[in-house]
Amino acid sequence: MDVTKRYISLSKRKVNRDPITEPWPEIGLVLENAPEDPLPSIRVKDGVIIEMDGKRREDFDLIDRFIADYGIDKSGCERAMALPSADIAKRLVDVNVTRDEIVGLTVGLTPAKLMRVVCELNIVEIMMAQMKMRARRSIGNQAHVTNLKDNPVLMSMDAAEAALRGFTELETTGVVGRIAPLNAIALLVGGQAGRPGVLTQCSMEEAYELQLGIQGLTTFAETLSVYGTEGVFTDGDDTPWSKAFLSAGYLSRGIKTRFSSGTGSEVMMGAAEGKSMLYLEARCLWIIKASGIQGTQNGSLDGIAITSTLPGGLKTVASENLIASMLGLEVASGNDTYFTESDMRRTAKFVPTLFAGTDLITSGYSATPNSDNVFAGSNVDTEHYDDWYMIQRDFSVDGGIVPVKEEDVVRVRRRAGKAMQALFEELHFAPIGDEEIEAAVFAYSGEDIIDRNIRNDIRCAELVLTEGITGLDIACALNRRGFAFEGESILALLKHRVAADYLQTSAFVDSNLNVKSIINDRNDYRGPGTAYRPDEERIKKLNDNARLKTFRNILEDANACGPDGEDIDIREIGDAERGKRKDEVVIAVSPSFGSHQKKTLGDIPHLRVLDEVIAGIEEEGLRARCVKCYESSDLGVIASIGAKLSGSGIGVGIQSKGTSEIQQKDFSPLFNLELFSQAPLLDREAYRKIGGSAARYAKGETPEPLPARIDPSVHPLLIKSSVLHYFDTQRIVRRKKPVEFTYVEKGAKE
Amino acid sequence: MSGAYSLSDYPIIENRPEDIVTPGGVRIEDITFENIERGAVSVYDCRTSKEGLLAQAAIAELTGDRYIAGSLKRAAEMVDIDGDKIIEIYNALRPYRSSEEDLTGLAFELRTKYGAEENARFIEEATAALKHRRKLRGNR
C-alpha cells in the first residue's frame, strides 16, 4: 500500500508504542458490564442478607459473605437498591445532595449496583462527583522515595526535598529487603528535615512492615492488597478475615493503614472468572470498607498497563477512585505507575484526579528520577515537577505540591544528610562522610553519588531489628546531636500514636504537627464557591515560579545593548522632509527605537538592524534615509509615513521589537508589500534582505517575496513582544513630526 | 476513658489529653526529652493506647461510621496482644492453614486470656466462613 509522509510521521509517535487491546471477557479483559457480571439484587431476612447480586447466601464465596455480613447496610440496602442507577448517578453530580447523604446511600449498594451507577457517568461527571465525594476537604499528594543502590544518604535527602515540596506522605521500599529498616529511618529522618509532620512508609512483606511500624520507624502502611475474586484472594494466600485481622493489628500499633486494590489485578493473576474489572474492583472496595479500614490506594496501580489498553480504560480508572470515595474511603488515587511513553497520555491520566482533587492525588509521585524508582517507575517523576506546577498554575488547582527555591532544596538536603551522619554516629552505624553528603546533595540520581558498602549498611539495618532500635531512640539521638527540630517532630509523631488521632479517615499531620482528618476537615462541597479553595497565601505559593524574574526583567533586557556591547547613538537632524530623489528608500523606526530600547526580540542590536537594512539598500545601488516616527508605534502607520516621505515611494518600517514591513506610499496602512511579523526569527541576514527587496521595489522591479518563516515555538515570546510594544507606545509624542536622523556606534571613533 | 465524647473533642491529643494514659502509665504531655533522659518515660509509653483507640472509635461512631469504629474497637483489644501473637493469628486465618479446632482454640484464647471479645467473635465468624468454603487445613 502507498504510504503518506504524514502516516510515516504519525507511526513514529511515542503513543504508537503503547499497547492497545480489545475486550476479551473470558480472561477478564473487560472494563465493565461483562457477560458474567451478575445483575444487582439484595434480599434481607431477619437482619441477614440472604441474597446478593443474584447469588443465594448458601452459594456465597468468602468475599460475598464478608461484604454481606460486615459491609452492606442491612437497614438501608433494600431502599437504596430499589433506586434506578441513573437516579443515583444524578444525585452524585447534584450539588444539592451532600457527600454524607451519598455515602449513606452507597453503603446500601451491592458491588454490581455500584458498578452500574458509576457507569452512568461520563468523565466530567465522574470528576464532579469526585470533587464532592472526596473524604477530606483539603487535598494531598504522596511521593515515592527510593534508589537503586538503597543508599540511605541519598534517600534521606530525596525524602527531605519531597517533604519540602509539600508531599503529605512519603513511601519507600528496598531493592534488598534486609535493608528496609535503614530505608525507613532515612525516610523518617529526611522527611522531618524537609517538613515536620510528613508521614512515612516502607513497603514490605506484611509482618515485616508491621514490625517497622511497631518500632516507630514508619507511620503508615498501604500494601495490604485485596482482590475481587476468591480464587485470586486464595492464591494471594489470604482471606478477607486474615487481611482484616492484620489491619486491625496495624491500627493497634498506631499505624495509619490503607489497603491496595485496583482494576486489572485479577487479570494479571489469571483468575478474573470472566467478571469485569470494575465489578471486581467494587468488590475489593467493599472488602476494604467492611474491614473498617479508612482508605485505599486504588486507580489500577500496577494494573494500569492492562486497564489502559482498553477503550474507556482511563475513565474506568477514574470511576474506581470514585467508588472508593462514595464508600467514604480515603483515596490515594494511583497515577503512580509508568504506563505510556506519550507525555500527552501521561498528563491526561492524572488530569481527572488533579482537577477534581482526591485525598492523595497520586499514590506515588516519583520524587527521584524514574531510573531510581524501585516501584518500577511512576507516571510522573522529578523531571515533571515544573510541568506539574505549570498545570496547577494554568488551571488554578492545588495538586498538593508547590514550587520551591533551589537554595532551600540544597539546604534541606544537606540538613537531612547531616542528621543522618550524626544519627549513624550515635548508633555506631557505618559512618557517613562529608564528601558523601556533598555528592548526594547535588546529585541528579544514584549515578552521581559516592557508593557505600551495602553489606555494612545491611548489617546495621539488621541491628535495628535485633536491638529493637525505635523511633524514640532516633528522636533522642537527633535531639542530643543538635537536630532538635527533627527530634521534636519525630517525638510529636510518637505522641500522636498514643492518642491515635491520625487513625481517623484521611488523616495527615500538618506542618504545625496537628492532625487533620475527615473529623475536623470534612469535605463540605455544596457547589461553586464551597469546600476547598486554595487561600491567598496558598495561591501565591502555587503560582510562584523562579522564571518570573525573566518577565520582570524584560525592559531592562531590552534596554541592554547587543551581545557584544554594540550600542547605538542616534543623532536627530531635524524634521523629516519629503524626499525628491527617486533612488532613496526611507527607513522609518518607532519612537523608542535605539533610544529607549536597544535590541529586537531576536536579540539583534538596533545598531546592526539599521546597518544591515542600509547595506541591503546600498547593494542595489540606492541610498537610505533614516526617520524616526513619534506619533505612532504602529508598524502599518510608521511604514506608511516612511513610504510617503520617501522620494521613491518605498519605505521600510521597523518597530523597536524588530517587526518590519516594506511599504508603498499609495497603500493603506493595513496593506503592505511585505510583512515580516515574527521578529524573533529575523536575524541580521534577514534585515539585509529586507533592505535589498525594498530597494528593488523602489527601482520598479517586482522582486520575489522573501521566503516566509514560521516557527510556532517563538509564540511564547508574544508576551515579551506585547510588553516591548507597550513601552514603545509609551514613547509616543502627539503631534510631533517625524525626525530625520543619522547614527553611529556609541563609543566608536568618529 | 471518661465517657461521652463529642466531635469537638477531636483531636483528642489537643482537647482530651487527660483521658489518655500511656501503656507505661504516663500522660501524653509528660512525654518529653527531659523525662526520657531522666528515665521517667520509655519507648513503652509511645505505644498506642487503648483509651486513645476507644476514644477514636467513639468519635467515628458519632459521625455514623460504624465501620471505622468496629476496627478501632478490635484494635483496642489488640493493644495488649504481642506482635508475634497477632502474626500467628493472622497466619491462622490464611487459607488452608487451620483446622476448625485450631481457630476455635484461638477464639477461646482471645476471649479468656485477653478479654478480646470482638476479636474472638470475628475469628468464630471466620471459622464458619472458611468451613463453608472449604478453606480449612486439609480442604485443598
mmCIF file of C-alpha atoms in Angstrom, chain A residues 175-500:
data_model
loop_
_atom_site.group_PDB
_atom_site.id
_atom_site.type_symbol
_atom_site.label_atom_id
_atom_site.label_comp_id
_atom_site.label_asym_id
_atom_site.label_seq_id
_atom_site.Cartn_x
_atom_site.Cartn_y
_atom_site.Cartn_z
ATOM 1 C CA VAL A 175 15.754 -3.361 46.490
ATOM 2 C CA VAL A 176 17.237 -5.601 49.155
ATOM 3 C CA GLY A 177 14.577 -6.491 51.694
ATOM 4 C CA ARG A 178 17.012 -6.748 54.598
ATOM 5 C CA ILE A 179 17.978 -3.083 54.299
ATOM 6 C CA ALA A 180 14.387 -1.901 54.763
ATOM 7 C CA PRO A 181 14.832 -0.706 58.370
ATOM 8 C CA LEU A 182 17.571 1.660 57.241
ATOM 9 C CA ASN A 183 15.411 2.934 54.401
ATOM 10 C CA ALA A 184 12.580 3.512 56.842
ATOM 11 C CA ILE A 185 14.937 5.523 59.041
ATOM 12 C CA ALA A 186 16.196 7.539 56.055
ATOM 13 C CA LEU A 187 12.627 8.497 55.210
ATOM 14 C CA LEU A 188 11.710 9.257 58.803
ATOM 15 C CA VAL A 189 14.719 11.490 59.445
ATOM 16 C CA GLY A 190 14.961 13.069 55.993
ATOM 17 C CA GLY A 191 11.212 13.609 55.806
ATOM 18 C CA GLN A 192 11.110 15.535 59.079
ATOM 19 C CA ALA A 193 14.123 17.591 57.989
ATOM 20 C CA GLY A 194 12.119 18.678 54.954
ATOM 21 C CA ARG A 195 8.751 19.309 56.571
ATOM 22 C CA PRO A 196 7.688 18.441 60.111
ATOM 23 C CA GLY A 197 4.790 16.022 60.261
ATOM 24 C CA VAL A 198 5.250 14.263 56.924
ATOM 25 C CA LEU A 199 4.074 10.642 57.229
ATOM 26 C CA THR A 200 6.356 7.865 56.017
ATOM 27 C CA GLN A 201 6.071 4.267 54.992
ATOM 28 C CA CYS A 202 8.335 1.371 53.998
ATOM 29 C CA SER A 203 6.543 -1.054 51.732
ATOM 30 C CA MET A 204 7.483 -4.622 52.649
ATOM 31 C CA GLU A 205 6.012 -8.016 53.336
ATOM 32 C CA GLU A 206 3.140 -7.557 55.813
ATOM 33 C CA ALA A 207 4.655 -8.939 59.009
ATOM 34 C CA TYR A 208 7.938 -7.144 58.337
ATOM 35 C CA GLU A 209 6.120 -3.891 57.719
ATOM 36 C CA LEU A 210 4.169 -4.318 60.939
ATOM 37 C CA GLN A 211 7.444 -4.730 62.822
ATOM 38 C CA LEU A 212 8.835 -1.485 61.362
ATOM 39 C CA GLY A 213 5.644 0.249 62.430
ATOM 40 C CA ILE A 214 5.783 -1.222 65.911
ATOM 41 C CA GLN A 215 9.304 0.160 66.315
ATOM 42 C CA GLY A 216 8.002 3.587 65.354
ATOM 43 C CA LEU A 217 10.135 3.782 62.220
ATOM 44 C CA THR A 218 7.119 4.252 59.966
ATOM 45 C CA THR A 219 3.764 5.918 60.452
ATOM 46 C CA PHE A 220 1.599 4.414 57.774
ATOM 47 C CA ALA A 221 1.154 1.292 55.673
ATOM 48 C CA GLU A 222 -0.707 0.742 52.439
ATOM 49 C CA THR A 223 0.500 -2.511 50.984
ATOM 50 C CA LEU A 224 -2.301 -4.727 52.215
ATOM 51 C CA SER A 225 -3.628 -5.907 48.874
ATOM 52 C CA VAL A 226 -7.123 -7.216 48.301
ATOM 53 C CA TYR A 227 -8.590 -8.870 45.237
ATOM 54 C CA GLY A 228 -12.047 -9.224 43.764
ATOM 55 C CA THR A 229 -12.283 -12.985 43.295
ATOM 56 C CA GLU A 230 -11.973 -15.710 45.871
ATOM 57 C CA GLY A 231 -9.550 -17.532 43.592
ATOM 58 C CA VAL A 232 -7.060 -14.678 43.419
ATOM 59 C CA PHE A 233 -7.507 -13.976 47.111
ATOM 60 C CA THR A 234 -6.666 -17.582 47.886
ATOM 61 C CA ASP A 235 -3.697 -17.556 45.502
ATOM 62 C CA GLY A 236 -2.503 -14.485 47.356
ATOM 63 C CA ASP A 237 -2.554 -16.683 50.458
ATOM 64 C CA ASP A 238 -5.129 -14.564 52.247
ATOM 65 C CA THR A 239 -8.770 -14.456 53.187
ATOM 66 C CA PRO A 240 -10.778 -11.290 53.859
ATOM 67 C CA TRP A 241 -10.645 -12.231 57.552
ATOM 68 C CA SER A 242 -6.872 -12.591 57.642
ATOM 69 C CA LYS A 243 -6.426 -9.211 55.976
ATOM 70 C CA ALA A 244 -8.986 -7.509 58.206
ATOM 71 C CA PHE A 245 -7.466 -9.028 61.334
ATOM 72 C CA LEU A 246 -3.946 -7.990 60.407
ATOM 73 C CA SER A 247 -5.041 -4.481 59.524
ATOM 74 C CA ALA A 248 -6.657 -4.042 62.942
ATOM 75 C CA GLY A 249 -3.316 -5.220 64.310
ATOM 76 C CA TYR A 250 -1.659 -2.347 62.422
ATOM 77 C CA LEU A 251 -4.142 0.060 63.963
ATOM 78 C CA SER A 252 -3.394 -1.297 67.417
ATOM 79 C CA ARG A 253 0.200 -0.159 66.881
ATOM 80 C CA GLY A 254 -0.883 3.279 65.735
ATOM 81 C CA ILE A 255 -0.089 2.731 62.086
ATOM 82 C CA LYS A 256 -2.291 4.643 59.678
ATOM 83 C CA THR A 257 -3.493 1.948 57.316
ATOM 84 C CA ARG A 258 -4.935 1.809 53.859
ATOM 85 C CA PHE A 259 -5.452 -1.136 51.567
ATOM 86 C CA SER A 260 -4.395 -1.521 47.952
ATOM 87 C CA SER A 261 -6.576 -2.635 45.111
ATOM 88 C CA GLY A 262 -7.104 -1.748 41.501
ATOM 89 C CA THR A 263 -8.565 -2.828 38.198
ATOM 90 C CA GLY A 264 -6.523 -5.275 36.184
ATOM 91 C CA SER A 265 -5.005 -7.134 39.127
ATOM 92 C CA GLU A 266 -7.301 -10.155 38.714
ATOM 93 C CA VAL A 267 -6.420 -10.326 35.013
ATOM 94 C CA MET A 268 -2.741 -10.341 35.920
ATOM 95 C CA MET A 269 -3.337 -13.083 38.460
ATOM 96 C CA GLY A 270 -5.238 -15.076 35.853
ATOM 97 C CA ALA A 271 -8.445 -15.691 37.768
ATOM 98 C CA ALA A 272 -10.927 -12.969 36.888
ATOM 99 C CA GLU A 273 -13.704 -15.576 36.482
ATOM 100 C CA GLY A 274 -14.925 -13.725 33.411
ATOM 101 C CA LYS A 275 -16.039 -10.791 35.524
ATOM 102 C CA SER A 276 -15.413 -7.192 34.602
ATOM 103 C CA MET A 277 -12.600 -5.220 36.165
ATOM 104 C CA LEU A 278 -14.861 -2.559 37.614
ATOM 105 C CA TYR A 279 -17.228 -5.075 39.180
ATOM 106 C CA LEU A 280 -14.289 -6.860 40.803
ATOM 107 C CA GLU A 281 -12.851 -3.568 41.993
ATOM 108 C CA ALA A 282 -16.202 -2.668 43.550
ATOM 109 C CA ARG A 283 -15.926 -5.940 45.477
ATOM 110 C CA CYS A 284 -12.393 -5.057 46.585
ATOM 111 C CA LEU A 285 -13.521 -1.678 47.809
ATOM 112 C CA TRP A 286 -16.349 -3.273 49.709
ATOM 113 C CA ILE A 287 -13.909 -5.661 51.408
ATOM 114 C CA ILE A 288 -11.866 -2.656 52.499
ATOM 115 C CA LYS A 289 -14.900 -0.816 53.788
ATOM 116 C CA ALA A 290 -16.183 -3.917 55.566
ATOM 117 C CA SER A 291 -12.771 -4.379 57.198
ATOM 118 C CA GLY A 292 -13.178 -0.971 58.799
ATOM 119 C CA ILE A 293 -10.033 0.313 57.138
ATOM 120 C CA GLN A 294 -10.132 4.008 56.424
ATOM 121 C CA GLY A 295 -8.830 4.109 52.912
ATOM 122 C CA THR A 296 -7.437 2.632 49.763
ATOM 123 C CA GLN A 297 -4.801 3.273 47.215
ATOM 124 C CA ASN A 298 -6.545 2.368 44.004
ATOM 125 C CA GLY A 299 -6.792 3.566 40.459
ATOM 126 C CA SER A 300 -5.448 0.442 38.788
ATOM 127 C CA LEU A 301 -1.913 0.885 40.217
ATOM 128 C CA ASP A 302 0.260 -1.864 38.671
ATOM 129 C CA GLY A 303 -2.738 -2.958 36.620
ATOM 130 C CA ILE A 304 -2.736 0.300 34.680
ATOM 131 C CA ALA A 305 -0.646 -1.302 31.954
ATOM 132 C CA ILE A 306 -3.629 -3.600 31.384
ATOM 133 C CA THR A 307 -6.601 -1.332 32.062
ATOM 134 C CA SER A 308 -5.199 1.475 29.920
ATOM 135 C CA THR A 309 -5.066 -0.730 26.816
ATOM 136 C CA LEU A 310 -8.863 -0.944 26.584
ATOM 137 C CA PRO A 311 -11.172 1.701 25.156
ATOM 138 C CA GLY A 312 -12.508 3.721 28.101
ATOM 139 C CA GLY A 313 -9.778 2.341 30.348
ATOM 140 C CA LEU A 314 -8.673 5.583 31.922
ATOM 141 C CA LYS A 315 -12.268 6.623 32.531
ATOM 142 C CA THR A 316 -12.802 3.342 34.353
ATOM 143 C CA VAL A 317 -9.752 4.047 36.474
ATOM 144 C CA ALA A 318 -11.209 7.417 37.469
ATOM 145 C CA SER A 319 -14.513 5.749 38.279
ATOM 146 C CA GLU A 320 -12.902 3.169 40.549
ATOM 147 C CA ASN A 321 -11.446 6.060 42.564
ATOM 148 C CA LEU A 322 -14.954 7.469 42.722
ATOM 149 C CA ILE A 323 -16.482 4.247 44.065
ATOM 150 C CA ALA A 324 -13.948 4.322 46.890
ATOM 151 C CA SER A 325 -14.900 7.887 47.749
ATOM 152 C CA MET A 326 -18.606 7.023 47.562
ATOM 153 C CA LEU A 327 -17.993 4.394 50.221
ATOM 154 C CA GLY A 328 -16.433 7.080 52.394
ATOM 155 C CA LEU A 329 -12.899 5.816 51.998
ATOM 156 C CA GLU A 330 -9.787 7.927 51.778
ATOM 157 C CA VAL A 331 -8.407 7.582 48.248
ATOM 158 C CA ALA A 332 -4.787 7.700 47.216
ATOM 159 C CA SER A 333 -5.693 7.768 43.563
ATOM 160 C CA GLY A 334 -2.985 5.925 41.665
ATOM 161 C CA ASN A 335 -1.138 7.887 38.974
ATOM 162 C CA ASP A 336 1.842 6.076 40.414
ATOM 163 C CA THR A 337 2.815 3.634 37.676
ATOM 164 C CA TYR A 338 4.520 4.177 34.351
ATOM 165 C CA PHE A 339 2.195 3.046 31.567
ATOM 166 C CA THR A 340 2.796 5.185 28.497
ATOM 167 C CA GLU A 341 5.574 6.739 26.529
ATOM 168 C CA SER A 342 3.307 9.576 25.475
ATOM 169 C CA ASP A 343 3.605 12.735 27.530
ATOM 170 C CA MET A 344 0.109 13.740 26.456
ATOM 171 C CA ARG A 345 -1.408 10.499 27.744
ATOM 172 C CA ARG A 346 0.666 10.685 30.895
ATOM 173 C CA THR A 347 -0.828 14.093 31.551
ATOM 174 C CA ALA A 348 -4.351 13.111 30.563
ATOM 175 C CA LYS A 349 -4.110 10.235 33.033
ATOM 176 C CA PHE A 350 -3.768 12.451 36.079
ATOM 177 C CA VAL A 351 -5.951 15.327 34.942
ATOM 178 C CA PRO A 352 -9.277 13.931 36.253
ATOM 179 C CA THR A 353 -7.861 13.342 39.725
ATOM 180 C CA LEU A 354 -5.798 16.531 39.786
ATOM 181 C CA PHE A 355 -8.698 18.704 38.689
ATOM 182 C CA ALA A 356 -11.331 17.035 40.857
ATOM 183 C CA GLY A 357 -8.981 16.653 43.794
ATOM 184 C CA THR A 358 -8.587 13.459 45.803
ATOM 185 C CA ASP A 359 -7.236 12.878 49.291
ATOM 186 C CA LEU A 360 -3.884 11.988 47.739
ATOM 187 C CA ILE A 361 -3.737 12.820 44.057
ATOM 188 C CA THR A 362 -1.007 10.335 43.342
ATOM 189 C CA SER A 363 -0.201 7.349 45.470
ATOM 190 C CA GLY A 364 3.399 7.754 44.432
ATOM 191 C CA TYR A 365 4.775 10.712 42.531
ATOM 192 C CA SER A 366 8.367 9.692 41.936
ATOM 193 C CA ALA A 367 10.463 12.125 43.981
ATOM 194 C CA THR A 368 13.512 10.636 42.312
ATOM 195 C CA PRO A 369 14.180 10.220 38.603
ATOM 196 C CA ASN A 370 12.246 7.187 37.398
ATOM 197 C CA SER A 371 15.582 5.440 36.853
ATOM 198 C CA ASP A 372 15.857 5.288 40.652
ATOM 199 C CA ASN A 373 12.215 4.382 41.254
ATOM 200 C CA VAL A 374 12.214 0.887 42.708
ATOM 201 C CA PHE A 375 8.431 0.643 42.227
ATOM 202 C CA ALA A 376 9.199 0.211 38.506
ATOM 203 C CA GLY A 377 8.648 3.867 37.659
ATOM 204 C CA SER A 378 5.828 6.271 38.238
ATOM 205 C CA ASN A 379 3.550 8.159 35.876
ATOM 206 C CA VAL A 380 5.330 11.363 36.878
ATOM 207 C CA ASP A 381 8.809 11.879 38.272
ATOM 208 C CA THR A 382 11.263 14.632 39.197
ATOM 209 C CA GLU A 383 11.559 15.570 35.524
ATOM 210 C CA HIS A 384 7.916 16.653 35.580
ATOM 211 C CA TYR A 385 7.915 18.925 38.626
ATOM 212 C CA ASP A 386 7.844 22.122 36.607
ATOM 213 C CA ASP A 387 5.213 20.774 34.200
ATOM 214 C CA TRP A 388 3.043 19.795 37.156
ATOM 215 C CA TYR A 389 3.499 23.226 38.755
ATOM 216 C CA MET A 390 2.597 24.919 35.481
ATOM 217 C CA ILE A 391 -0.589 22.878 35.157
ATOM 218 C CA GLN A 392 -1.533 23.788 38.733
ATOM 219 C CA ARG A 393 -0.867 27.419 37.810
ATOM 220 C CA ASP A 394 -2.723 27.237 34.493
ATOM 221 C CA PHE A 395 -5.913 25.873 35.975
ATOM 222 C CA SER A 396 -5.674 27.355 39.484
ATOM 223 C CA VAL A 397 -5.748 23.905 41.038
ATOM 224 C CA ASP A 398 -3.917 22.625 44.064
ATOM 225 C CA GLY A 399 -2.133 19.376 43.301
ATOM 226 C CA GLY A 400 -0.578 19.184 46.716
ATOM 227 C CA ILE A 401 2.940 20.366 45.904
ATOM 228 C CA VAL A 402 4.412 23.821 45.419
ATOM 229 C CA PRO A 403 7.460 25.288 43.675
ATOM 230 C CA VAL A 404 10.464 25.684 45.957
ATOM 231 C CA LYS A 405 13.702 27.597 45.715
ATOM 232 C CA GLU A 406 16.805 25.680 44.733
ATOM 233 C CA GLU A 407 18.707 27.143 47.668
ATOM 234 C CA ASP A 408 16.061 25.754 50.035
ATOM 235 C CA VAL A 409 16.290 22.347 48.372
ATOM 236 C CA VAL A 410 20.058 22.374 48.857
ATOM 237 C CA ARG A 411 19.610 23.468 52.465
ATOM 238 C CA VAL A 412 17.172 20.694 53.466
ATOM 239 C CA ARG A 413 19.073 18.034 51.528
ATOM 240 C CA ARG A 414 22.276 18.912 53.322
ATOM 241 C CA ARG A 415 20.431 19.083 56.631
ATOM 242 C CA ALA A 416 18.988 15.603 56.092
ATOM 243 C CA GLY A 417 22.418 14.241 55.256
ATOM 244 C CA LYS A 418 23.986 15.837 58.318
ATOM 245 C CA ALA A 419 21.211 14.499 60.539
ATOM 246 C CA MET A 420 21.785 11.002 59.161
ATOM 247 C CA GLN A 421 25.521 11.397 59.684
ATOM 248 C CA ALA A 422 25.007 12.350 63.339
ATOM 249 C CA LEU A 423 22.445 9.601 63.859
ATOM 250 C CA PHE A 424 24.696 6.928 62.361
ATOM 251 C CA GLU A 425 27.493 8.064 64.627
ATOM 252 C CA GLU A 426 25.238 7.889 67.674
ATOM 253 C CA LEU A 427 24.079 4.419 66.710
ATOM 254 C CA HIS A 428 27.614 3.283 65.775
ATOM 255 C CA PHE A 429 26.491 2.529 62.242
ATOM 256 C CA ALA A 430 28.760 2.604 59.192
ATOM 257 C CA PRO A 431 29.883 6.255 59.148
ATOM 258 C CA ILE A 432 28.718 8.787 56.590
ATOM 259 C CA GLY A 433 31.475 11.036 55.247
ATOM 260 C CA ASP A 434 31.166 14.735 54.479
ATOM 261 C CA GLU A 435 32.078 14.096 50.862
ATOM 262 C CA GLU A 436 29.248 11.549 50.602
ATOM 263 C CA ILE A 437 26.855 14.196 51.813
ATOM 264 C CA GLU A 438 28.075 16.842 49.409
ATOM 265 C CA ALA A 439 27.910 14.485 46.431
ATOM 266 C CA ALA A 440 24.365 13.428 47.277
ATOM 267 C CA VAL A 441 23.135 16.982 47.907
ATOM 268 C CA PHE A 442 23.855 17.899 44.306
ATOM 269 C CA ALA A 443 23.196 14.525 42.668
ATOM 270 C CA TYR A 444 20.673 14.028 39.900
ATOM 271 C CA SER A 445 20.323 10.344 40.748
ATOM 272 C CA GLY A 446 22.112 7.438 42.355
ATOM 273 C CA GLU A 447 24.566 7.537 39.455
ATOM 274 C CA ASP A 448 26.141 10.668 40.880
ATOM 275 C CA ILE A 449 26.791 9.642 44.468
ATOM 276 C CA ILE A 450 29.703 8.108 46.310
ATOM 277 C CA ASP A 451 28.918 4.442 46.782
ATOM 278 C CA ARG A 452 28.707 2.915 50.233
ATOM 279 C CA ASN A 453 29.492 -0.589 51.324
ATOM 280 C CA ILE A 454 25.991 -2.006 51.215
ATOM 281 C CA ARG A 455 26.943 -5.068 53.252
ATOM 282 C CA ASN A 456 27.819 -2.793 56.159
ATOM 283 C CA ASP A 457 24.537 -0.949 55.781
ATOM 284 C CA ILE A 458 22.623 -4.223 55.715
ATOM 285 C CA ARG A 459 24.339 -5.301 58.926
ATOM 286 C CA CYS A 460 23.286 -2.001 60.509
ATOM 287 C CA ALA A 461 19.763 -2.475 59.224
ATOM 288 C CA GLU A 462 19.671 -5.901 60.859
ATOM 289 C CA LEU A 463 20.835 -4.329 64.120
ATOM 290 C CA VAL A 464 17.808 -2.040 64.003
ATOM 291 C CA LEU A 465 15.651 -5.147 64.279
ATOM 292 C CA THR A 466 17.751 -7.270 66.611
ATOM 293 C CA GLU A 467 18.473 -4.436 69.038
ATOM 294 C CA GLY A 468 14.980 -3.054 68.700
ATOM 295 C CA ILE A 469 16.056 0.480 67.817
ATOM 296 C CA THR A 470 12.931 2.596 67.879
ATOM 297 C CA GLY A 471 11.701 5.919 66.630
ATOM 298 C CA LEU A 472 12.173 7.204 70.149
ATOM 299 C CA ASP A 473 15.850 6.216 70.137
ATOM 300 C CA ILE A 474 16.226 8.111 66.886
ATOM 301 C CA ALA A 475 14.408 11.179 68.182
ATOM 302 C CA CYS A 476 16.610 11.240 71.296
ATOM 303 C CA ALA A 477 19.819 10.755 69.329
ATOM 304 C CA LEU A 478 18.942 13.587 66.949
ATOM 305 C CA ASN A 479 17.972 15.813 69.833
ATOM 306 C CA ARG A 480 21.267 15.120 71.593
ATOM 307 C CA ARG A 481 23.236 15.917 68.468
ATOM 308 C CA GLY A 482 21.710 19.298 67.773
ATOM 309 C CA PHE A 483 18.959 18.189 65.441
ATOM 310 C CA ALA A 484 16.257 19.215 67.872
ATOM 311 C CA PHE A 485 13.935 20.258 65.043
ATOM 312 C CA GLU A 486 13.836 16.749 63.561
ATOM 313 C CA GLY A 487 13.945 15.108 67.016
ATOM 314 C CA GLU A 488 10.937 17.105 68.197
ATOM 315 C CA SER A 489 8.978 16.247 65.054
ATOM 316 C CA ILE A 490 9.597 12.537 65.466
ATOM 317 C CA LEU A 491 8.668 12.754 69.130
ATOM 318 C CA ALA A 492 5.474 14.591 68.205
ATOM 319 C CA LEU A 493 4.578 11.816 65.769
ATOM 320 C CA LEU A 494 5.136 9.244 68.513
ATOM 321 C CA LYS A 495 2.845 11.203 70.845
ATOM 322 C CA HIS A 496 0.229 11.231 68.115
ATOM 323 C CA ARG A 497 0.473 7.448 68.070
ATOM 324 C CA VAL A 498 -0.572 7.332 71.683
ATOM 325 C CA ALA A 499 -3.749 9.350 71.107
ATOM 326 C CA ALA A 500 -4.347 7.772 67.680
#
